[in-house]
Amino acid sequence: MLGKGRIAAALTTALVSLGLVAPAPAGAAVSRAELALRWAPIHYQDVDATGSHALGGKSDYLTRVDFDGDLNGRNNWDRAAQPDVSFSAAAYYSVAETGTHWYITYLFFHPRDWVDHPFFETEHENDGEGVLLAVQKDGSAYGVLRSAVTVAHTSFYSYTPSGSTWTGGRETVDGTLQMQSSPHDSFQHPVTAQEVQGHGLKAYPQYNINGDGLVYYPAAQGETPSSGNDRDVRYELIDVFASGGLWAQRDNTNLYANLGTFAGDASGGCGTGTFSCGTNSANAPWGWDDPDDLPGRGEIATNPAKLSAEYFTIPGELSRAYTYNPYAAEAADLKRAAETAPPVTD
């Protein structure tokens, strides 16, 4: 069996051959998948193995929405406890593009949002948190990263990397977006982190690993953590707009309770020994909302140029006309969902 170092070396060789490791020549066009992989976060996930709902720590592992082999959101809590499911690491992405910027939204999914005590906190089936990155086109292959906005339940937090020309706008910048090198490619990546149990997401180190935890690195293929304390786990990236993917399934009533909200129920012991179990309590990116802020429900993914203009003061040109944005075709339905869908506290 190949050791982990040899596997990483083989993967690096494969990525070089695909043009995903070394920067592309100046002026060369890169695909949206390559762009998403280049800027995908190095991701710190705190892990708690205590209590029956933790599944020995697996409830804090990142995975696919169909980790159990189906697209039924109402059995994910139950199926997470079964031995035949996959916790191979994955995250979802969507890219929107204007003449001046790329906007890359990443969704990190967990089958359970859980607690291990009976006091005044609600757990629920499915959990979707994430981050929006704004990348300015500057003539180079991958552009330059200007900002991040993260999703922690129903609050958004904004960050800029060192040297960014973007400053606070209607919202105060909440901190500096750290960058780290990856052992699996030649790039510096932004660094994000999620808390245990409820999985709110902020820029590292505003959340950090406390004891056991996982460090996820973007790669061409995902892998399953060796334990709840694995500091080198590769995760794959899946396009939200892929054929048969999350966006294509938006009318699947087994997966979604409404446009932008994952379906979930109280079966399988959710809520047992805790305060309660919520239903239909997790959002896809087009359902993310910070109700205290001006941008509307889902616009962090569906209209990121608008959100960026509201959150930041941006020198130079910021085009609001999209050259690629598949969400736009469903603008009327998204607007209707924003007006009628019940509020969700993820």
Coordinates of C-alpha atoms in Angstrom, one line a residue:
M1 CA 0.0 0.0 0.0
L2 CA 1.3 3.5 -0.9
G3 CA 2.2 5.7 2.1
K4 CA 0.4 9.0 2.5
G5 CA 3.5 10.9 1.3
R6 CA 3.7 8.8 -1.9
I7 CA 0.0 9.2 -2.5
A8 CA 0.3 13.0 -2.1
A9 CA 3.3 13.0 -4.5
A10 CA 1.4 11.0 -7.0
L11 CA -1.6 13.3 -6.7
T12 CA 0.6 16.3 -7.2
T13 CA 2.1 14.8 -10.3
A14 CA -1.4 14.2 -11.6
L15 CA -2.5 17.7 -10.8
V16 CA 0.6 19.2 -12.6
S17 CA -0.3 17.1 -15.7
L18 CA -3.8 18.6 -15.5
G19 CA -2.5 22.1 -15.1
L20 CA -4.0 22.5 -11.6
V21 CA -0.8 23.0 -9.6
A22 CA 1.4 25.5 -11.4
P23 CA -0.2 28.8 -12.3
A24 CA -1.4 28.9 -15.9
P25 CA 0.5 31.1 -18.4
A26 CA -0.5 34.8 -18.3
G27 CA -3.7 35.4 -20.3
A28 CA -4.6 31.7 -20.4
A29 CA -8.3 31.0 -19.6
V30 CA -8.9 28.6 -16.7
S31 CA -12.1 26.6 -16.1
R32 CA -14.5 27.4 -13.3
A33 CA -13.5 24.1 -11.7
E34 CA -9.8 25.1 -11.8
L35 CA -10.7 28.5 -10.4
A36 CA -12.7 26.9 -7.6
L37 CA -9.9 24.5 -6.7
R38 CA -7.3 27.1 -6.7
W39 CA -9.1 29.4 -4.2
A40 CA -10.8 26.7 -2.2
P41 CA -10.1 27.1 1.5
I42 CA -7.8 25.1 3.7
H43 CA -10.5 24.3 6.3
Y44 CA -10.1 23.6 10.0
Q45 CA -12.9 21.5 11.6
D46 CA -13.1 21.2 15.3
V47 CA -14.4 17.7 16.4
D48 CA -16.3 16.6 19.5
A49 CA -16.6 12.8 20.0
T50 CA -18.7 13.0 23.2
G51 CA -22.3 12.0 23.5
S52 CA -24.3 9.5 21.4
H53 CA -25.2 12.1 18.8
A54 CA -21.6 12.8 18.0
L55 CA -21.1 9.3 16.4
G56 CA -17.6 9.2 17.8
G57 CA -16.8 12.5 16.1
K58 CA -18.3 11.7 12.6
S59 CA -21.1 14.2 13.1
D60 CA -18.5 16.9 12.6
Y61 CA -17.0 15.4 9.4
L62 CA -17.6 17.1 6.1
T63 CA -19.2 15.0 3.4
R64 CA -21.5 15.0 0.4
V65 CA -25.3 15.6 0.6
D66 CA -25.7 12.1 -0.9
F67 CA -23.2 10.5 1.5
D68 CA -25.7 7.7 2.1
G69 CA -26.3 7.0 -1.6
D70 CA -29.5 8.9 -2.0
L71 CA -30.9 12.4 -2.3
N72 CA -33.4 12.1 0.5
G73 CA -32.7 14.8 3.1
R74 CA -35.1 13.3 5.6
N75 CA -33.0 10.2 6.3
N76 CA -29.6 11.8 6.7
W77 CA -29.7 12.0 10.5
D78 CA -30.6 8.3 10.7
R79 CA -28.3 7.1 8.0
A80 CA -25.2 8.9 9.4
A81 CA -25.1 6.3 12.2
Q82 CA -25.0 3.4 9.7
P83 CA -21.7 1.6 8.9
D84 CA -22.3 1.5 5.1
V85 CA -22.3 5.2 4.5
S86 CA -19.3 7.3 3.2
F87 CA -17.7 10.2 5.1
S88 CA -15.4 10.9 2.2
A89 CA -14.7 14.7 2.4
A90 CA -16.3 17.0 -0.1
A91 CA -17.5 20.6 -0.5
Y92 CA -19.8 22.2 -3.1
Y93 CA -19.0 25.3 -5.1
S94 CA -20.7 27.7 -7.5
V95 CA -19.1 30.4 -9.6
A96 CA -20.7 33.6 -10.8
E97 CA -18.8 35.9 -13.1
T98 CA -18.9 39.5 -14.2
G99 CA -16.6 41.5 -16.5
T100 CA -14.5 42.5 -13.4
H101 CA -14.8 39.7 -10.9
W102 CA -15.3 36.0 -10.1
Y103 CA -17.5 35.1 -7.1
I104 CA -17.0 31.6 -5.7
T105 CA -19.4 30.3 -3.1
Y106 CA -18.5 27.1 -1.1
L107 CA -21.0 25.0 0.8
F108 CA -19.7 22.7 3.6
F109 CA -22.3 20.1 4.5
H110 CA -22.8 17.9 7.6
P111 CA -25.6 15.4 8.1
R112 CA -26.2 16.5 11.7
D113 CA -26.3 19.8 13.5
W114 CA -26.2 18.3 17.0
V115 CA -25.9 18.9 20.8
D116 CA -25.1 16.6 23.7
H117 CA -27.1 18.2 26.5
P118 CA -30.8 18.9 27.3
F119 CA -30.6 22.6 27.9
F120 CA -32.3 25.2 25.6
E121 CA -30.5 24.3 22.3
T122 CA -32.1 22.7 19.3
E123 CA -30.4 20.2 17.0
H124 CA -31.6 19.3 13.5
E125 CA -31.0 17.1 10.5
N126 CA -28.6 18.5 7.8
D127 CA -26.4 21.5 8.2
G128 CA -25.2 23.9 5.5
E129 CA -22.7 26.7 6.2
G130 CA -20.2 28.3 3.9
V131 CA -18.2 31.2 2.5
L132 CA -18.3 33.5 -0.5
L133 CA -14.9 34.6 -2.0
A134 CA -14.6 37.6 -4.3
V135 CA -11.7 37.4 -6.8
Q136 CA -10.8 40.4 -8.9
K137 CA -9.7 39.9 -12.5
D138 CA -6.3 41.5 -12.9
G139 CA -5.0 39.8 -16.1
S140 CA -3.5 36.8 -14.4
A141 CA -5.0 33.3 -14.7
Y142 CA -6.6 33.2 -11.3
G143 CA -7.0 36.8 -10.4
V144 CA -6.4 38.3 -6.9
L145 CA -8.5 37.5 -3.8
R146 CA -10.2 40.6 -2.3
S147 CA -12.7 39.4 0.3
A148 CA -14.5 36.7 2.1
V149 CA -18.0 36.6 3.6
T150 CA -18.7 33.6 5.9
V151 CA -21.9 32.1 7.1
A152 CA -22.3 31.2 10.8
H153 CA -25.9 30.2 11.2
T154 CA -27.9 33.3 10.4
S155 CA -25.1 35.8 10.7
F156 CA -22.6 36.8 8.0
Y157 CA -19.0 37.8 8.8
S158 CA -16.7 39.7 6.4
Y159 CA -12.9 39.5 6.0
T160 CA -10.2 40.8 3.7
P161 CA -6.7 39.3 3.2
S162 CA -3.6 41.3 3.9
G163 CA -3.0 43.8 1.1
S164 CA -6.6 43.9 -0.1
T165 CA -7.7 47.2 -1.6
W166 CA -11.2 46.5 -0.2
T167 CA -12.3 48.1 3.0
G168 CA -15.5 48.2 5.1
G169 CA -18.7 49.4 3.6
R170 CA -22.2 49.1 5.1
E171 CA -20.7 46.3 7.2
T172 CA -17.5 46.5 9.3
V173 CA -14.8 44.1 8.3
D174 CA -14.6 41.5 11.0
G175 CA -11.0 40.5 10.6
T176 CA -8.1 39.5 8.4
L177 CA -8.4 36.5 6.1
Q178 CA -5.4 34.3 6.8
M179 CA -3.6 32.5 3.9
Q180 CA -1.7 29.2 4.1
S181 CA 0.2 27.0 1.7
S182 CA -1.1 23.5 0.9
P183 CA 1.0 20.3 0.8
H184 CA -1.0 19.2 -2.2
D185 CA -0.4 22.1 -4.6
S186 CA 1.7 25.2 -5.0
F187 CA -0.8 27.8 -4.0
Q188 CA -1.6 29.9 -0.9
H189 CA -5.2 29.3 0.1
P190 CA -7.6 31.3 2.4
V191 CA -8.1 29.6 5.7
T192 CA -11.6 29.0 7.2
A193 CA -12.8 27.1 10.3
Q194 CA -16.0 25.6 11.7
E195 CA -17.0 25.0 15.3
V196 CA -18.2 21.7 16.6
Q197 CA -21.8 20.6 16.7
G198 CA -23.5 23.6 15.2
H199 CA -20.8 24.2 12.6
G200 CA -20.8 28.0 12.3
L201 CA -18.1 29.1 9.9
K202 CA -15.7 32.0 10.3
A203 CA -12.2 32.9 9.1
Y204 CA -9.5 31.0 11.0
P205 CA -8.5 31.5 13.8
Q206 CA -11.8 33.1 14.9
Y207 CA -12.9 29.5 15.1
N208 CA -10.1 27.0 15.7
I209 CA -9.5 23.3 16.6
N210 CA -9.7 22.7 20.4
G211 CA -8.3 19.3 21.0
D212 CA -9.4 16.8 18.3
G213 CA -9.9 18.2 14.8
L214 CA -9.5 17.8 11.1
V215 CA -7.6 20.0 8.6
Y216 CA -9.1 19.7 5.2
Y217 CA -7.2 20.5 2.0
P218 CA -8.8 21.0 -1.5
A219 CA -7.7 18.3 -4.0
A220 CA -8.9 16.5 -7.1
Q221 CA -10.3 13.7 -5.0
G222 CA -11.6 13.4 -1.4
E223 CA -10.7 11.0 1.3
T224 CA -12.2 9.7 4.5
P225 CA -10.5 11.0 7.7
S226 CA -8.4 8.3 9.5
S227 CA -9.8 9.5 12.8
G228 CA -11.3 12.5 14.4
N229 CA -7.8 14.0 14.8
D230 CA -6.5 13.8 11.2
R231 CA -4.6 17.0 10.2
D232 CA -4.3 16.2 6.5
V233 CA -7.5 15.2 4.8
R234 CA -8.2 16.0 1.2
Y235 CA -11.6 17.1 0.1
E236 CA -13.1 17.1 -3.4
L237 CA -15.0 20.0 -5.0
I238 CA -18.4 19.4 -6.6
D239 CA -20.1 21.9 -8.8
V240 CA -23.5 23.0 -7.6
F241 CA -24.5 23.4 -11.2
A242 CA -23.4 19.9 -12.3
S243 CA -25.9 17.8 -14.2
G244 CA -28.1 16.2 -11.6
G245 CA -26.4 18.2 -8.9
L246 CA -27.8 20.3 -6.0
W247 CA -29.2 23.1 -8.2
A248 CA -30.7 20.7 -10.7
Q249 CA -32.4 18.9 -7.8
R250 CA -34.0 22.1 -6.5
D251 CA -37.5 20.9 -7.1
N252 CA -36.8 17.5 -5.5
T253 CA -39.2 17.5 -2.5
N254 CA -37.3 14.7 -0.9
L255 CA -34.2 16.8 -0.7
Y256 CA -35.7 20.4 -0.3
A257 CA -38.6 21.6 1.8
N258 CA -38.7 24.8 -0.3
L259 CA -36.3 26.6 -2.7
G260 CA -33.1 27.0 -0.7
T261 CA -34.0 24.9 2.4
F262 CA -33.0 21.3 2.9
A263 CA -35.8 19.0 4.0
G264 CA -35.2 17.4 7.5
D265 CA -37.4 15.7 10.1
A266 CA -37.2 14.4 13.7
S267 CA -36.7 10.7 12.9
G268 CA -33.8 8.5 14.0
G269 CA -33.5 10.0 17.5
C270 CA -32.9 13.6 16.6
G271 CA -33.8 15.6 19.7
T272 CA -33.7 12.6 22.1
G273 CA -32.1 13.8 25.3
T274 CA -31.8 17.3 24.1
F275 CA -34.1 20.3 24.2
S276 CA -35.7 19.6 20.8
C277 CA -35.2 18.7 17.2
G278 CA -36.0 21.2 14.5
T279 CA -37.3 20.3 11.1
N280 CA -36.4 21.8 7.7
S281 CA -33.7 23.7 9.5
A282 CA -30.7 23.9 7.1
N283 CA -30.1 26.1 4.1
A284 CA -28.5 25.7 0.7
P285 CA -26.5 28.7 -0.5
W286 CA -29.5 30.2 -2.3
G287 CA -31.3 30.2 1.0
W288 CA -28.5 31.7 3.2
D289 CA -29.7 34.9 4.9
D290 CA -28.5 37.4 7.5
P291 CA -31.8 39.1 8.3
D292 CA -30.1 42.1 9.9
D293 CA -28.2 43.0 6.7
L294 CA -29.5 44.6 3.5
P295 CA -28.8 41.9 0.9
G296 CA -31.8 39.5 0.6
R297 CA -32.2 35.8 1.2
G298 CA -29.8 33.8 -0.9
E299 CA -28.1 36.8 -2.6
I300 CA -24.7 35.8 -1.1
A301 CA -24.7 33.1 -3.8
T302 CA -27.2 34.4 -6.4
N303 CA -26.2 38.0 -6.6
P304 CA -22.8 38.2 -5.0
A305 CA -21.8 41.4 -6.8
K306 CA -24.6 43.2 -5.0
L307 CA -23.7 41.8 -1.7
S308 CA -20.0 42.7 -2.2
A309 CA -21.0 46.3 -3.1
E310 CA -23.0 46.5 0.1
Y311 CA -20.5 44.9 2.4
F312 CA -17.3 46.6 1.1
T313 CA -15.9 49.9 -0.2
I314 CA -14.4 48.9 -3.5
P315 CA -12.0 51.1 -5.5
G316 CA -12.1 50.9 -9.2
E317 CA -14.7 49.2 -11.3
L318 CA -17.2 46.7 -10.0
S319 CA -19.4 45.4 -12.8
R320 CA -22.9 44.3 -11.7
A321 CA -23.6 42.6 -15.1
Y322 CA -23.1 38.9 -15.0
T323 CA -21.5 37.0 -17.9
Y324 CA -22.2 33.7 -16.1
N325 CA -24.7 33.2 -13.4
P326 CA -27.1 30.2 -13.7
Y327 CA -29.1 31.3 -10.7
A328 CA -30.4 34.3 -12.7
A329 CA -32.7 32.1 -14.8
E330 CA -34.7 31.4 -11.6
A331 CA -34.7 35.0 -10.3
A332 CA -38.5 35.2 -10.0
D333 CA -38.7 31.9 -8.1
L334 CA -35.9 33.0 -5.8
K335 CA -37.6 36.3 -5.1
R336 CA -40.8 34.5 -4.3
A337 CA -39.0 32.1 -2.0
A338 CA -37.4 35.0 -0.2
E339 CA -40.8 36.5 0.4
T340 CA -42.6 33.3 1.4
A341 CA -40.2 30.8 2.8
P342 CA -40.2 30.5 6.6
P343 CA -37.1 31.8 8.4
V344 CA -34.6 29.1 9.2
T345 CA -32.1 29.3 12.1
D346 CA -29.4 26.9 11.0

